[in-house]
């Protein structure tokens, strides 16, 4: 077993960079590329990966130490460690046979006349293999396509950098490749010059990023400019957008947080002004020059972001498979104090921890940090998950303050207890389920109950039966309820409203459209009667009859179901003394109607038999308060109980 001293790789010339996390302990068995320590400059947090697999036998650093390139991190014992080169640029001294397929440019096989390889040409970085075009045994010539790679900008053929017979294919679909990565081992026949010549990739190789992305160039308009991603970033994921349209920003202000697999960095504005468009979103992959925001009212930005030479480079610590290669900390802007994550809410975590959290589906905002200066450690994420699991196993729900979210529903094996039949839900049933679930979760609803005395209304309605028959209309209590609700919606405008799309405003409607929840063979549908306030009883009865028929015949058009302000859900014909209807968003209230019943009502002197209609009014408490409901409901009940009041 060999031993290797692990040192701090090239960190772009930065000196005295603070160690903020030691990720391993003596005795740990580590993989190549596993994070050993995390260092932090004022611009970036960078994981320093282990150059080879092995066992940690010594650690020389502690949290808080200041390190520079070449400082000793610790000792590694392991089979792979001897082969791992120092981060320095000298050619690997001992390219012994057991060396793994190192993509080193100074190809160790240069002396061989029978073996070589073909490598990824220059200019490629972290591009995904979408096709492998060769197989073992193939005889290829220099320039033949050996694979197809894809970046977010282009799909390119990878030409063979050398000819020969393929003895091993070193890549698979889905791999991420960069320049000099070995694509295939070759047996070179006829003594043709092998890898040594081939290693430097042909300059003509197509470079995926060559076709410039959406013009980072500065707009020609005098007052408009853009702020772009600085040099060095490549395919880095946006994990936070820190500005919005309308914000006024200064040069150097943080616009977004990007993350690669090795570092998390902030993107500073390279121009000042008012943000007129944000061109990125969380999840986007950005590279140097990509436009982050459009600005107005500033001096146009210099064409390119031009990072200052003195910027502490978090890029490319060089141990072999150079990990943090794409990451360049933001350029330093004179006079701009820019604390790491200063605007990134309280979530302060390195890339490895962020990736770990994402893999586990953990929102870091929910995790209690125990690291230095409030940094979230991997153990913090693990402990958070452990606690959730423990709570779930204990059969309890997590405390509200635990932010446990909605626990998943357990799966059931119904067939275990007897014969079952599984029937697929109709499209409408699934849609209704989804809408109900969404509305139930989003709307803090309150339901208030009351009874309306419909003795007189029913007498009036029955008196109109003959006329209704003549007109060919079925006259149920529904059109009366429609008229009464329209009057109440006009009287209490908070009920004829919706929450604005921004969640910070209320939209009051000047029209009165009311939906009727209708039970149909395919599920619950809600046709909407428009301008109820402008229509008479017969017209409402006719329209309700027609729309309900259309719904049951499956003939409603989307426009028949749109534009509702309020809904009536009547189960009156079916029975029941009350139910709590779910608000039909974006409406803010719904009236549930149950079966009318004769009840003894005290009239001040005696009990009198009265026909009482049970009503339940659910409302969105974000828009409507209890007092508003009281007013609306009292008015509604009063007009239902005495429809003459509708004339007032
Ligand atoms: N109390 C007593 N009787 C009632 C009544 C009530 N509240 N409401 C209606 N009735 C009577 C009607 O008067 C009619 O009797 P007559 O023919 O003797 O007059 C009978 O019940 C049948 O009425 P209907 O159901 O055909 O008509 P409607 O206008 O009352 O209702 C509709 C139409 C579409 C609302 C209803 O049929 C329906 O589908 N309701 C289902 C609503 C639903 O599923 N909502 C979801 C619940 S959870 O939010």
Coordinates of C-alpha atoms in Angstrom, one line a residue, residues 327-641:
X327 CA -16.2 27.9 -11.6
X328 CA -14.8 31.3 -11.5
X329 CA -15.7 33.4 -8.7
X330 CA -17.2 36.7 -9.5
X331 CA -14.9 39.4 -10.6
X332 CA -13.9 41.7 -7.9
X333 CA -15.4 45.2 -8.1
X334 CA -13.5 47.9 -6.4
X335 CA -15.3 49.2 -3.4
X336 CA -18.0 46.6 -3.5
X337 CA -18.2 44.6 -0.3
X338 CA -19.8 41.5 -1.3
X339 CA -20.3 39.0 1.5
X340 CA -20.8 35.4 0.4
X341 CA -24.5 34.5 0.4
X342 CA -25.3 37.9 1.9
X343 CA -28.6 37.9 0.1
X344 CA -29.0 34.2 -0.2
X345 CA -31.4 34.1 2.7
X346 CA -30.0 32.2 5.6
X347 CA -29.2 29.2 3.5
X348 CA -25.5 29.0 3.7
X349 CA -24.1 25.7 2.4
X350 CA -21.4 24.4 0.1
X351 CA -22.1 22.7 -3.1
X352 CA -21.7 19.2 -1.8
X353 CA -24.2 19.8 0.9
X354 CA -26.6 21.4 -1.5
X355 CA -26.3 18.4 -3.9
X356 CA -26.8 16.1 -0.9
X357 CA -29.9 18.0 0.2
X358 CA -31.3 18.0 -3.3
X359 CA -30.8 14.3 -3.7
X360 CA -32.7 13.8 -0.5
X361 CA -35.4 16.3 -1.4
X362 CA -34.6 18.4 1.5
X363 CA -35.2 22.2 1.5
X364 CA -32.1 23.6 3.1
X365 CA -34.1 26.5 4.5
X366 CA -35.7 23.9 6.8
X367 CA -32.3 22.7 8.1
X368 CA -30.7 23.9 11.3
X369 CA -27.1 24.8 10.6
X370 CA -24.4 23.9 13.1
X371 CA -21.4 24.8 11.0
X372 CA -19.2 27.8 11.5
X373 CA -20.9 31.1 10.9
X374 CA -24.2 29.4 10.4
X375 CA -23.1 27.1 7.6
X376 CA -25.2 24.0 7.0
X377 CA -23.1 20.8 7.2
X378 CA -23.9 17.5 5.6
X379 CA -24.6 16.1 9.1
X380 CA -27.2 18.8 9.6
X381 CA -29.0 17.6 6.5
X382 CA -28.7 14.0 7.7
X383 CA -29.9 14.8 11.1
X384 CA -32.9 16.7 9.7
X385 CA -33.9 13.6 7.6
X386 CA -33.3 11.3 10.6
X387 CA -35.6 13.3 12.7
X388 CA -38.3 13.3 10.1
X389 CA -38.0 9.6 9.7
X390 CA -38.1 9.1 13.4
X391 CA -41.2 11.3 13.8
X392 CA -42.9 9.5 10.9
X393 CA -42.1 6.1 12.4
X394 CA -43.4 7.1 15.7
X395 CA -46.7 7.5 13.9
X396 CA -47.0 11.1 14.8
X397 CA -46.9 14.1 12.5
X398 CA -44.0 16.4 12.9
X399 CA -44.6 19.6 14.8
X400 CA -45.9 22.5 12.7
X401 CA -42.7 24.3 13.3
X402 CA -40.7 21.4 11.9
X403 CA -41.8 22.2 8.4
X404 CA -42.4 18.6 7.6
X405 CA -44.6 19.4 4.7
X406 CA -47.3 17.0 3.7
X407 CA -46.6 13.5 4.7
X408 CA -47.1 11.0 1.9
X409 CA -50.1 8.7 1.9
X410 CA -49.2 5.1 2.7
X411 CA -49.9 2.6 0.0
X412 CA -52.6 0.0 0.7
X413 CA -53.1 -3.6 -0.5
X414 CA -56.9 -3.7 -0.5
X415 CA -57.0 -7.1 -2.2
X416 CA -55.5 -8.5 1.0
X417 CA -58.9 -8.3 2.7
X418 CA -61.2 -9.5 -0.1
X419 CA -62.2 -9.2 -3.7
X420 CA -61.8 -5.7 -5.3
X421 CA -62.3 -4.1 -8.6
X422 CA -60.1 -1.2 -9.8
X423 CA -61.6 1.2 -12.2
X424 CA -59.7 4.0 -13.8
X425 CA -60.9 7.5 -12.9
X426 CA -62.3 9.6 -15.8
X427 CA -60.4 12.6 -17.0
X428 CA -62.9 14.9 -15.3
X429 CA -62.7 13.0 -12.0
X430 CA -58.9 13.3 -12.0
X431 CA -59.1 17.0 -12.8
X432 CA -61.7 17.5 -10.0
X433 CA -59.5 15.6 -7.6
X434 CA -56.5 17.7 -8.5
X435 CA -58.4 21.0 -8.2
X436 CA -60.0 20.0 -4.9
X437 CA -56.7 19.0 -3.5
X438 CA -55.1 22.2 -4.7
X439 CA -57.9 24.4 -3.4
X440 CA -58.0 22.5 -0.1
X441 CA -54.3 23.0 0.4
X442 CA -54.1 26.6 -0.7
X443 CA -57.2 28.2 0.7
X444 CA -57.6 28.8 4.4
X445 CA -61.3 28.4 4.3
X446 CA -63.9 28.9 7.0
X447 CA -67.5 27.6 6.7
X448 CA -70.4 29.4 8.4
X449 CA -73.9 27.9 8.6
X450 CA -77.3 29.3 8.7
X451 CA -80.9 28.3 7.8
X452 CA -83.1 30.4 5.5
X453 CA -86.9 30.3 6.0
X454 CA -88.2 29.3 2.5
X455 CA -91.8 28.8 3.5
X456 CA -92.9 31.8 1.5
X457 CA -90.5 31.2 -1.3
X458 CA -91.7 27.7 -1.7
X459 CA -95.4 28.8 -1.7
X460 CA -94.5 31.4 -4.4
X461 CA -92.5 28.8 -6.4
X462 CA -95.4 26.3 -6.2
X463 CA -97.8 29.0 -7.4
X464 CA -95.7 29.4 -10.5
X465 CA -95.6 25.7 -11.3
X466 CA -98.4 25.9 -13.9
X467 CA -96.8 28.8 -15.7
X468 CA -93.4 27.0 -15.5
X469 CA -94.9 24.0 -17.2
X470 CA -96.4 26.2 -19.9
X471 CA -93.0 27.7 -20.5
X472 CA -91.5 24.2 -20.5
X473 CA -89.2 25.2 -17.6
X474 CA -88.4 23.2 -14.5
X475 CA -88.6 25.7 -11.7
X476 CA -86.6 24.5 -8.6
X477 CA -85.4 26.7 -5.8
X478 CA -82.1 27.1 -7.7
X479 CA -83.1 30.2 -9.8
X480 CA -84.3 31.9 -6.7
X481 CA -81.0 31.2 -5.0
X482 CA -79.1 32.5 -8.1
X483 CA -81.1 35.8 -7.9
X484 CA -80.5 36.1 -4.1
X485 CA -76.8 35.3 -4.4
X486 CA -76.4 37.9 -7.2
X487 CA -78.0 40.5 -5.0
X488 CA -75.7 39.6 -2.1
X489 CA -72.6 39.6 -4.3
X490 CA -73.5 43.2 -5.4
X491 CA -74.1 44.2 -1.8
X492 CA -70.9 42.8 -0.4
X493 CA -68.2 43.3 -3.0
X494 CA -65.5 41.3 -1.1
X495 CA -67.4 38.2 -2.1
X496 CA -67.4 39.1 -5.7
X497 CA -63.6 39.2 -5.8
X498 CA -60.4 37.1 -6.3
X499 CA -56.9 37.3 -5.0
X500 CA -54.7 39.0 -7.5
X501 CA -52.1 36.9 -9.3
X502 CA -49.4 38.7 -7.3
X503 CA -51.0 37.5 -4.1
X504 CA -50.8 41.0 -2.8
X505 CA -53.9 42.5 -4.3
X506 CA -57.6 41.8 -4.5
X507 CA -59.5 42.0 -7.8
X508 CA -63.1 43.2 -7.5
X509 CA -65.4 42.2 -10.3
X510 CA -68.0 44.4 -11.8
X511 CA -69.8 41.4 -13.4
X512 CA -71.8 38.8 -11.5
X513 CA -71.3 35.3 -13.0
X514 CA -72.4 32.3 -10.8
X515 CA -71.4 28.7 -11.3
X516 CA -73.7 25.7 -10.5
X517 CA -72.0 22.5 -9.3
X518 CA -73.7 19.8 -11.3
X519 CA -73.4 16.1 -10.8
X520 CA -72.9 14.4 -14.2
X521 CA -72.2 10.9 -15.4
X522 CA -68.5 11.8 -15.9
X523 CA -68.1 13.7 -12.6
X524 CA -68.6 17.1 -11.1
X525 CA -68.9 20.0 -13.6
X526 CA -69.5 23.7 -12.9
X527 CA -71.2 25.5 -15.7
X528 CA -71.4 29.3 -15.2
X529 CA -74.4 31.5 -15.7
X530 CA -73.2 34.9 -16.9
X531 CA -74.6 38.3 -15.7
X532 CA -77.0 36.7 -13.2
X533 CA -77.7 40.1 -11.8
X534 CA -79.2 41.2 -15.1
X535 CA -81.5 38.3 -15.7
X536 CA -85.0 37.5 -14.5
X537 CA -86.2 34.4 -12.8
X538 CA -87.5 32.7 -15.9
X539 CA -84.4 33.4 -17.9
X540 CA -82.2 32.1 -15.1
X541 CA -84.4 28.9 -14.8
X542 CA -84.2 28.3 -18.5
X543 CA -80.5 28.9 -18.6
X544 CA -79.8 26.7 -15.6
X545 CA -81.9 23.9 -17.1
X546 CA -80.1 24.2 -20.4
X547 CA -76.6 24.3 -18.9
X548 CA -77.2 21.4 -16.6
X549 CA -78.5 19.4 -19.5
X550 CA -75.5 20.3 -21.6
X551 CA -73.3 19.3 -18.7
X552 CA -75.0 15.9 -18.3
X553 CA -74.9 15.4 -22.1
X554 CA -71.1 16.1 -22.1
X555 CA -71.6 19.1 -24.4
X556 CA -70.3 22.0 -22.3
X557 CA -67.7 24.1 -24.0
X558 CA -64.7 25.5 -22.0
X559 CA -66.3 28.9 -22.1
X560 CA -69.5 27.6 -20.5
X561 CA -67.4 26.9 -17.4
X562 CA -65.2 30.0 -17.3
X563 CA -65.5 33.3 -15.6
X564 CA -67.3 32.3 -12.4
X565 CA -67.3 34.7 -9.5
X566 CA -69.1 32.5 -7.0
X567 CA -70.5 28.9 -6.9
X568 CA -73.7 27.3 -5.7
X569 CA -73.4 23.7 -4.8
X570 CA -76.8 22.2 -4.2
X571 CA -77.3 18.8 -2.7
X572 CA -80.9 19.7 -1.7
X573 CA -82.5 17.1 -3.8
X574 CA -80.3 14.4 -2.4
X575 CA -80.7 15.0 1.3
X576 CA -78.3 15.8 4.2
X577 CA -78.5 18.5 6.8
X578 CA -75.3 20.2 6.0
X579 CA -71.8 20.0 4.4
X580 CA -68.7 22.1 4.0
X581 CA -68.1 22.9 0.3
X582 CA -64.6 23.6 -0.9
X583 CA -64.0 27.0 -2.3
X584 CA -63.7 26.9 -6.1
X585 CA -60.6 29.0 -6.7
X586 CA -60.0 31.7 -7.9
X587 CA -63.4 32.4 -6.5
X588 CA -63.4 33.3 -2.8
X589 CA -66.7 31.8 -1.6
X590 CA -69.1 29.0 -2.3
X591 CA -72.7 28.3 -1.0
X592 CA -73.6 24.8 -0.1
X593 CA -77.3 24.1 -0.1
X594 CA -78.8 21.1 1.8
X595 CA -82.3 19.6 1.9
X596 CA -85.0 21.9 3.2
X597 CA -87.0 20.6 6.1
X598 CA -90.1 21.6 8.1
X599 CA -88.9 22.7 11.5
X600 CA -90.6 24.1 14.6
X601 CA -89.5 27.7 14.7
X602 CA -90.3 30.0 17.7
X603 CA -92.1 33.1 16.5
X604 CA -92.0 34.9 19.9
X605 CA -95.3 33.4 21.0
X606 CA -95.3 29.8 19.8
X607 CA -93.6 27.2 17.7
X608 CA -94.6 27.5 14.1
X609 CA -93.9 24.9 11.4
X610 CA -91.5 26.6 8.9
X611 CA -89.7 25.2 5.8
X612 CA -86.0 25.8 6.6
X613 CA -83.2 25.6 4.1
X614 CA -79.8 24.7 5.5
X615 CA -77.0 26.8 4.0
X616 CA -73.3 26.5 4.4
X617 CA -71.0 29.4 3.2
X618 CA -67.3 28.6 2.8
X619 CA -65.0 31.5 2.2
X620 CA -61.4 32.2 1.6
X621 CA -60.2 33.8 4.8
X622 CA -57.3 35.5 3.0
X623 CA -59.8 37.8 1.3
X624 CA -62.8 37.7 3.6
X625 CA -63.1 38.2 7.3
X626 CA -65.7 36.8 9.6
X627 CA -67.4 40.1 9.9
X628 CA -67.7 40.4 6.1
X629 CA -69.1 36.9 6.0
X630 CA -71.6 37.8 8.7
X631 CA -72.9 40.8 6.6
X632 CA -73.1 38.8 3.4
X633 CA -74.7 35.8 4.9
X634 CA -77.3 37.8 6.9
X635 CA -78.3 39.7 3.8
X636 CA -78.4 36.5 1.7
X637 CA -80.6 34.7 4.2
X638 CA -82.9 37.7 4.5
X639 CA -83.5 37.9 0.7
X640 CA -84.0 34.1 0.4
X641 CA -86.5 34.3 3.3

